[in-house]
Short mmCIF file of C-alpha atoms in Angstrom, two decimals:
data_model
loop_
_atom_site.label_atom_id
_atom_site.label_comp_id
_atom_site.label_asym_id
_atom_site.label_seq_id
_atom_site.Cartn_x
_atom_site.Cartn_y
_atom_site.Cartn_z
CA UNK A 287 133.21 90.62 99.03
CA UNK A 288 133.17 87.77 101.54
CA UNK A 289 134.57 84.66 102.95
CA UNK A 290 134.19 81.99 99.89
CA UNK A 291 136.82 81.63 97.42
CA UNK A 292 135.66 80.36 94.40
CA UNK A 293 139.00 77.57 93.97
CA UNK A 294 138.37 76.08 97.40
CA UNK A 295 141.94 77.15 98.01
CA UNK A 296 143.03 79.56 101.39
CA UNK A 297 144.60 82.56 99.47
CA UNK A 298 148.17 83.91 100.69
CA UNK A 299 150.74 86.20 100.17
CA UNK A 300 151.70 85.77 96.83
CA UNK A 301 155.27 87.49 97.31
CA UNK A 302 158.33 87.35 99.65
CA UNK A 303 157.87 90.38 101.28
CA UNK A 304 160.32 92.15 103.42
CA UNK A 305 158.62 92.94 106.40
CA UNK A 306 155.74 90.59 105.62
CA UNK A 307 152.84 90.11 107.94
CA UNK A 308 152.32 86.23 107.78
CA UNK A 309 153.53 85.56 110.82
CA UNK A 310 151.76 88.25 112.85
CA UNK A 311 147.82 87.73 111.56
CA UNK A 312 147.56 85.21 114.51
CA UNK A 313 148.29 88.10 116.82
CA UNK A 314 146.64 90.58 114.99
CA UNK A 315 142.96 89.23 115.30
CA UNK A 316 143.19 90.18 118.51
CA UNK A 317 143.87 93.71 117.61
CA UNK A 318 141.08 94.50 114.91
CA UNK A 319 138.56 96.80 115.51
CA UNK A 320 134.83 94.76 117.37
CA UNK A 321 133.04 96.71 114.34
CA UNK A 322 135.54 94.37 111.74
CA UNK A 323 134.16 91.36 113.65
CA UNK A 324 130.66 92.29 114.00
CA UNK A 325 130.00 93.10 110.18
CA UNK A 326 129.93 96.75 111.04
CA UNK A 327 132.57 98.08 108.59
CA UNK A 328 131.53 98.90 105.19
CA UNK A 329 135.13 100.20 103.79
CA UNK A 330 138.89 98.52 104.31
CA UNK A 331 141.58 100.61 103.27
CA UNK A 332 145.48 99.44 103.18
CA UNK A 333 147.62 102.41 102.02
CA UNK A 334 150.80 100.00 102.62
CA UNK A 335 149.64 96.95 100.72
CA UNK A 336 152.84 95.37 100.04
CA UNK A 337 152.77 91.61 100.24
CA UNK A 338 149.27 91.94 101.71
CA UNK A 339 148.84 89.68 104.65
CA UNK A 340 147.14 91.75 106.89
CA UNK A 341 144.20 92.05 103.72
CA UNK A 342 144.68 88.34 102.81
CA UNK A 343 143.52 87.72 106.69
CA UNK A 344 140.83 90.18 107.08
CA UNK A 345 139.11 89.28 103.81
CA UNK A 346 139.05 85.53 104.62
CA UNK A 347 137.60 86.20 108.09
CA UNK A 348 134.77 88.80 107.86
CA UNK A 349 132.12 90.24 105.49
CA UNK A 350 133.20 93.90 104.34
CA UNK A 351 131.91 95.83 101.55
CA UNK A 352 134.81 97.03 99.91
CA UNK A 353 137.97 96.67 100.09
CA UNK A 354 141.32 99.27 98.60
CA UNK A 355 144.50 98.19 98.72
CA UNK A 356 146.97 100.91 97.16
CA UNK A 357 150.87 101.33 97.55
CA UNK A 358 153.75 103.53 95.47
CA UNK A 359 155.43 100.78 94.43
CA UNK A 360 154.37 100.25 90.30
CA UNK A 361 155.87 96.73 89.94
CA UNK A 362 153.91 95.91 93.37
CA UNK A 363 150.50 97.44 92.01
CA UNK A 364 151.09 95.88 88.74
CA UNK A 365 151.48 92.51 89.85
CA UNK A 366 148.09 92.75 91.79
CA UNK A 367 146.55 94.20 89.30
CA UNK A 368 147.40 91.05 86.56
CA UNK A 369 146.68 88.39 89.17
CA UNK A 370 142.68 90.10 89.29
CA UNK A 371 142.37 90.43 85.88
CA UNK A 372 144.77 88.06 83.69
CA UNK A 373 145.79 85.12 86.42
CA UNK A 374 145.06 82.30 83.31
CA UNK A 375 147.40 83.97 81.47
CA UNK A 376 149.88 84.90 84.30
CA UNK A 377 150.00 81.23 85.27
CA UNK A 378 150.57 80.29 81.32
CA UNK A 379 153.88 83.01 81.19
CA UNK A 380 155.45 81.87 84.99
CA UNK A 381 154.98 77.73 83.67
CA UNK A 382 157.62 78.89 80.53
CA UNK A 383 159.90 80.59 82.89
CA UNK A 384 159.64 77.49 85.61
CA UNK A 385 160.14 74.51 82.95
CA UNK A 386 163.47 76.83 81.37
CA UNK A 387 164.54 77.37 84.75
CA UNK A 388 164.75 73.88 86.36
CA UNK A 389 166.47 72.34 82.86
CA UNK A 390 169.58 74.11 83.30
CA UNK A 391 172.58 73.83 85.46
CA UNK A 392 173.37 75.71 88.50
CA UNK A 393 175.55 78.13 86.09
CA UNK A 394 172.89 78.10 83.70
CA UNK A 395 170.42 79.25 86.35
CA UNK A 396 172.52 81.88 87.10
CA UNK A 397 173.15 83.33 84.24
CA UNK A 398 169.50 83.15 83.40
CA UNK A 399 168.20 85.10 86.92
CA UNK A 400 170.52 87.95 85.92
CA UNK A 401 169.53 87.95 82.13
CA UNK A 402 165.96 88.00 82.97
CA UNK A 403 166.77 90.67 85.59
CA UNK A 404 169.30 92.91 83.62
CA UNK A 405 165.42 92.71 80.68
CA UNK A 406 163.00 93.54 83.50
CA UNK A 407 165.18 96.80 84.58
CA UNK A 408 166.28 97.67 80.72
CA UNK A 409 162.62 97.67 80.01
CA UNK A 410 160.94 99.63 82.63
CA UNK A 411 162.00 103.15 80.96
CA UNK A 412 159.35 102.76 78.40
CA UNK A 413 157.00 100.61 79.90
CA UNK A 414 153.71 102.37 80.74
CA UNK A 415 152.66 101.39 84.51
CA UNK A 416 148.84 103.69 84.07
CA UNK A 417 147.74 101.97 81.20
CA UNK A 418 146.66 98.68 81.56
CA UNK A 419 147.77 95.91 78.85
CA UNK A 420 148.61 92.50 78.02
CA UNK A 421 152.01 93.37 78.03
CA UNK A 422 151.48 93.46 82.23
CA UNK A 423 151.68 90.10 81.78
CA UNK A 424 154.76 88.87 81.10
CA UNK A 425 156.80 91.71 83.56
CA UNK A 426 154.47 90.47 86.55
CA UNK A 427 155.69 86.71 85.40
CA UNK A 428 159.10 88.52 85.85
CA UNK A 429 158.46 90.15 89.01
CA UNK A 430 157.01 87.13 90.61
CA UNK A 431 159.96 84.66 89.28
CA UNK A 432 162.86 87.04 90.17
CA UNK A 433 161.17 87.38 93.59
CA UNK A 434 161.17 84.07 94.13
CA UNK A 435 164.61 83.15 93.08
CA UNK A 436 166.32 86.47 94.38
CA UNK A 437 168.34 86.42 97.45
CA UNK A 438 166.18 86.10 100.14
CA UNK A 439 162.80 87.15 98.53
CA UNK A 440 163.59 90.77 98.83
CA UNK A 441 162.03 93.32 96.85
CA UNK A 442 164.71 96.49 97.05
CA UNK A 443 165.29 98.73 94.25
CA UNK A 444 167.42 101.37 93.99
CA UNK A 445 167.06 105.34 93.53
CA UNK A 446 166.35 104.36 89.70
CA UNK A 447 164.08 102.26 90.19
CA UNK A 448 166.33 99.27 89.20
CA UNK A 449 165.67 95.52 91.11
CA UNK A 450 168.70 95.00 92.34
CA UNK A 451 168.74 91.87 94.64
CA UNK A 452 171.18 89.14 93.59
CA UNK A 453 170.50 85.70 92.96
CA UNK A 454 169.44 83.75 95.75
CA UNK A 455 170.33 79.92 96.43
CA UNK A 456 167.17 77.70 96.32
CA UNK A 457 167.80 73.85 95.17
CA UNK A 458 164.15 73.72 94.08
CA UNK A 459 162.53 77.53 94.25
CA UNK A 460 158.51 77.49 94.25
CA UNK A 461 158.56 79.51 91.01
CA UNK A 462 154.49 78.52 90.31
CA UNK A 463 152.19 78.38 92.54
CA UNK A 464 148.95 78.03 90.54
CA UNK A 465 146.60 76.85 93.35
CA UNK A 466 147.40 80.58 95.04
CA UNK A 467 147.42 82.36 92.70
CA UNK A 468 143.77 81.25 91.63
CA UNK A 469 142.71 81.94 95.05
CA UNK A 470 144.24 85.45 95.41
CA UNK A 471 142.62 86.26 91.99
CA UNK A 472 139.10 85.04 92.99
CA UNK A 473 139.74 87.38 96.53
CA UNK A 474 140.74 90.28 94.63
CA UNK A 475 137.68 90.65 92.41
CA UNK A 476 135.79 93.76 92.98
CA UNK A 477 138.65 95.13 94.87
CA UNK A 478 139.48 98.83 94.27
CA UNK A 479 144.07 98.13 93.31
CA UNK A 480 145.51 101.94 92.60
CA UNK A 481 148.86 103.23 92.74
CA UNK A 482 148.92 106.15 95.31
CA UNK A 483 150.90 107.78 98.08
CA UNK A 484 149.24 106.85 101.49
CA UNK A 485 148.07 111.00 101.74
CA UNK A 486 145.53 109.90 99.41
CA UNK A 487 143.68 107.65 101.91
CA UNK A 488 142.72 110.77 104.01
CA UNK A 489 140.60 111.69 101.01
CA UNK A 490 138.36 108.75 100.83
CA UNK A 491 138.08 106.97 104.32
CA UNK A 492 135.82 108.02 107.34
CA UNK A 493 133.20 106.70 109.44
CA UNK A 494 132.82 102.91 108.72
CA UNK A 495 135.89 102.29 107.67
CA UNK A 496 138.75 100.57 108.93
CA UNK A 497 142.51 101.82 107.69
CA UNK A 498 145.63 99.42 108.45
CA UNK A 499 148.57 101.76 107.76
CA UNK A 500 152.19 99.31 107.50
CA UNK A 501 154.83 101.66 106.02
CA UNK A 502 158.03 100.58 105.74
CA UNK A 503 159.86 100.28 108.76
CA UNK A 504 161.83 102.55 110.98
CA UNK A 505 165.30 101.16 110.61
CA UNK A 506 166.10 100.05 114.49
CA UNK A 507 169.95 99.76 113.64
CA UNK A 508 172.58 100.14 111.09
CA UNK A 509 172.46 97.39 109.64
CA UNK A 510 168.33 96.69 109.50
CA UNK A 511 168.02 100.08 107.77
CA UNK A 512 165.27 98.50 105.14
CA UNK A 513 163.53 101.78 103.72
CA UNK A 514 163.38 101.42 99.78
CA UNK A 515 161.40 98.47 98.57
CA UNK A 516 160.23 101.08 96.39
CA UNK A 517 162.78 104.16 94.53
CA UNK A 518 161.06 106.36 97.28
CA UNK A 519 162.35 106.42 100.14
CA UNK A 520 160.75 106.72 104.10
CA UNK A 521 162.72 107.89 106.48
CA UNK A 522 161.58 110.30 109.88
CA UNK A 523 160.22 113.31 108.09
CA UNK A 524 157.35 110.69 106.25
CA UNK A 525 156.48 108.85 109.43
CA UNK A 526 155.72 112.10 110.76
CA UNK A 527 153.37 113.14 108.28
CA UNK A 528 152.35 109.41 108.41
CA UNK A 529 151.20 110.47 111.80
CA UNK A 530 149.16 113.55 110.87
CA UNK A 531 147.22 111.56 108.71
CA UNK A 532 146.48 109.49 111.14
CA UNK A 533 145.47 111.78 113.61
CA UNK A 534 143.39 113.79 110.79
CA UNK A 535 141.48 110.51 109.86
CA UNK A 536 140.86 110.04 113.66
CA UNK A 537 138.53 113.21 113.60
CA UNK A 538 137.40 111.98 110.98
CA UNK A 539 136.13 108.70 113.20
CA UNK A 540 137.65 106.24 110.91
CA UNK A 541 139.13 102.90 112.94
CA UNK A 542 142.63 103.02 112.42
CA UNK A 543 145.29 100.35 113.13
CA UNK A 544 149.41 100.62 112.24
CA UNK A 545 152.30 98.55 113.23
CA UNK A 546 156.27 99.30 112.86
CA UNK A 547 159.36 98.57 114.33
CA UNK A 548 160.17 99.05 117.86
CA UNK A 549 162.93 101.69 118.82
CA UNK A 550 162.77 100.96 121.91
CA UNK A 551 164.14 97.17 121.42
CA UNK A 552 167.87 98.52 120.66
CA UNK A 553 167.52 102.02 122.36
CA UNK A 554 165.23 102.25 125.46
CA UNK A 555 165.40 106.14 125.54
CA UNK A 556 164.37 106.13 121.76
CA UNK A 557 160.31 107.66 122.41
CA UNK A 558 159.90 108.29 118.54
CA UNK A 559 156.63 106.76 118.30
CA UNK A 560 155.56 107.25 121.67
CA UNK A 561 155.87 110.65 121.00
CA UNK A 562 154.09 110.43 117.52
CA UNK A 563 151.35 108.42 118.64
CA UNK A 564 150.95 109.19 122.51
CA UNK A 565 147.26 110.08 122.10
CA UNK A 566 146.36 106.54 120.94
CA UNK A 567 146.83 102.97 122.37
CA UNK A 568 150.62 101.76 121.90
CA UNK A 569 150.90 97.65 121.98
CA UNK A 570 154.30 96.00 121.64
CA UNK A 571 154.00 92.72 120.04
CA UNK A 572 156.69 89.78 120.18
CA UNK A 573 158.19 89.03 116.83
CA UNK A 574 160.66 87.03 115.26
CA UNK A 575 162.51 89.67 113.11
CA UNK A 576 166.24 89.31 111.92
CA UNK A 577 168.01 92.37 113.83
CA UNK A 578 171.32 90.29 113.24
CA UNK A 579 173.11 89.19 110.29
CA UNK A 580 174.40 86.22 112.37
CA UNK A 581 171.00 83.86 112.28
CA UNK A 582 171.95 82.00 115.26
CA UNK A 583 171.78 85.56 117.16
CA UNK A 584 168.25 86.93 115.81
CA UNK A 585 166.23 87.18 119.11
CA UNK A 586 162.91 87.69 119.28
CA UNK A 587 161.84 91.43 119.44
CA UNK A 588 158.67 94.06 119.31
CA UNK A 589 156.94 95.27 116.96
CA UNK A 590 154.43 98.44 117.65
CA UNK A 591 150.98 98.53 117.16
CA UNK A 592 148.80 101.38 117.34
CA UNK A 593 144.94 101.54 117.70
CA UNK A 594 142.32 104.60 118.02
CA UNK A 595 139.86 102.39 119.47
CA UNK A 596 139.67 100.49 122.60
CA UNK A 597 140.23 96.29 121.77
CA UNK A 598 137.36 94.27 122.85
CA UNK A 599 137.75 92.00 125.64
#
């Protein structure tokens, strides 16, 4: 896979993502591996793909081999996995759901958003997620439309697997976007798209390869406690074994980057991942993250990132 994509078009995220990377692949150049730059690695892994920035970037910028993006989250993984294959057809199914949308009233937009969601959770009980069909199609139309008219773009479910984000209030939500969409389809041919827990990377990725690990984040108060975009949770005991992985695929000589939240930015004795990852090279990178539920008091703050390799200068 290379640079080119085949619609002309820059490829982006595709979904609101809670925790997204957009804003932090300016920074993040800086922090990939001088192999990444200089051709050298054959393999990208991304354990964490969620809304996929950190790929979208990479992918766009230098000449890799192969590429697997993976994640636990089956609606995720499905929507990926419709946009490489069936995008015409994706694109046909989220036109439908725009031009029914935008004809009604703001009380017939409502009632619609929780229609369509109250279908997408009623359904997923016999819905087969390991089989691909056409009938992908239609639930990714419904993933990416209730993501993009949900409160907030978040994608939370709860212990039963159930979307449940309320409506959100958009005047004019950007329920199509057919330009990106093309381009992320034309990026994600020949990419490997599997629904796994992150252990699985340890299995596959070694020397020449390059693993970006972005789990959900450690919650750095009350009220930011974010850890189920999926019905799995990840609390303390999975960012430790996060860890071991990471230290097992560093004898493994694999080039290994991860980013999280920053204890330290509401507790300065809080040495979690200092502790975790004190063998390795600990950044702290400014970012613009909402720590307060009051907008006009969200501060900038840090986010981690770790390295097993030196940065180039």
């Amino acid at each position: 896979m290379g640079n080119n994509i085949e619609t002309g078009t820059k490829a982006k995220p595709f979904l609101k993502w809670a925790g997204g990377k957009g804003q932090l692949t300016r920074a993040f150049v800086g922090f990939y591996p001088a192999e990444l730059k200089d051709n050298k690695v054959e393999n990208y892994y991304e354990p964490f793909v969620g809304g996929g920035a950190v790929f979208f970037d990479i992918a766009q910028r230098y000449k890799i081999n192969s590429a697997f993006l993976s994640d636990v989250n089956e609606e995720l993984i499905l929507s990926y996995k419709v946009i490489q294959r069936d995008v015409d057809s994706l694109v046909g199914q989220l036109y439908k759901l725009k031009c029914r949308y935008e004809k009604l009233d703001v009380d017939g937009q409502k009632e619609f958003y929780y229609s369509t969601r109250h279908d997408f959770n009623l359904n997923k009980s016999r819905f087969n997620f390991k089989r691909y069909s056409k009938e992908w199609i239609p639930r990714a139309a419904q993933i990416l439309f209730l993501n993009r008219t949900c409160f907030n773009g978040l994608f939370r479910f709860n212990s039963k697997g159930e979307f449940n984000v309320p409506q959100g209030r958009y005047k004019k939500p950007r329920i199509l976007d057919e330009p990106n969409l093309l381009g992320t389809s034309a990026l994600l041919q020949g990419v490997q798209i599997g629904l796994c827990d992150f252990r699985e990377v340890e299995k596959v990725a070694g020397e020449n390869s390059f693993v970006y690990f972005d789990p959900p984040y450690r919650p750095i108060s009350k009220t930011s406690g974010f850890t189920s975009y999926s019905k799995c949770r990840f609390g303390d005991d999975e960012q430790i074994e996060l860890s071991r992985v990471f230290h097992r695929l560093n004898e493994k000589g694999a080039k290994l980057m991860l980013s999280n939240s920053d204890p330290k930015n509401t507790d300065k004795t809080d040495g979690f991942f200092d502790e975790l990852y004190g063998k390795f090279n600990i950044f702290r990178v400014p970012a613009k993250r909402a720590i307060n539920s009051d907008a006009s008091k969200r501060q900038e703050i840090n986010e981690i990132v770790v390295t097993n390799y030196k940065l180039s200068s």
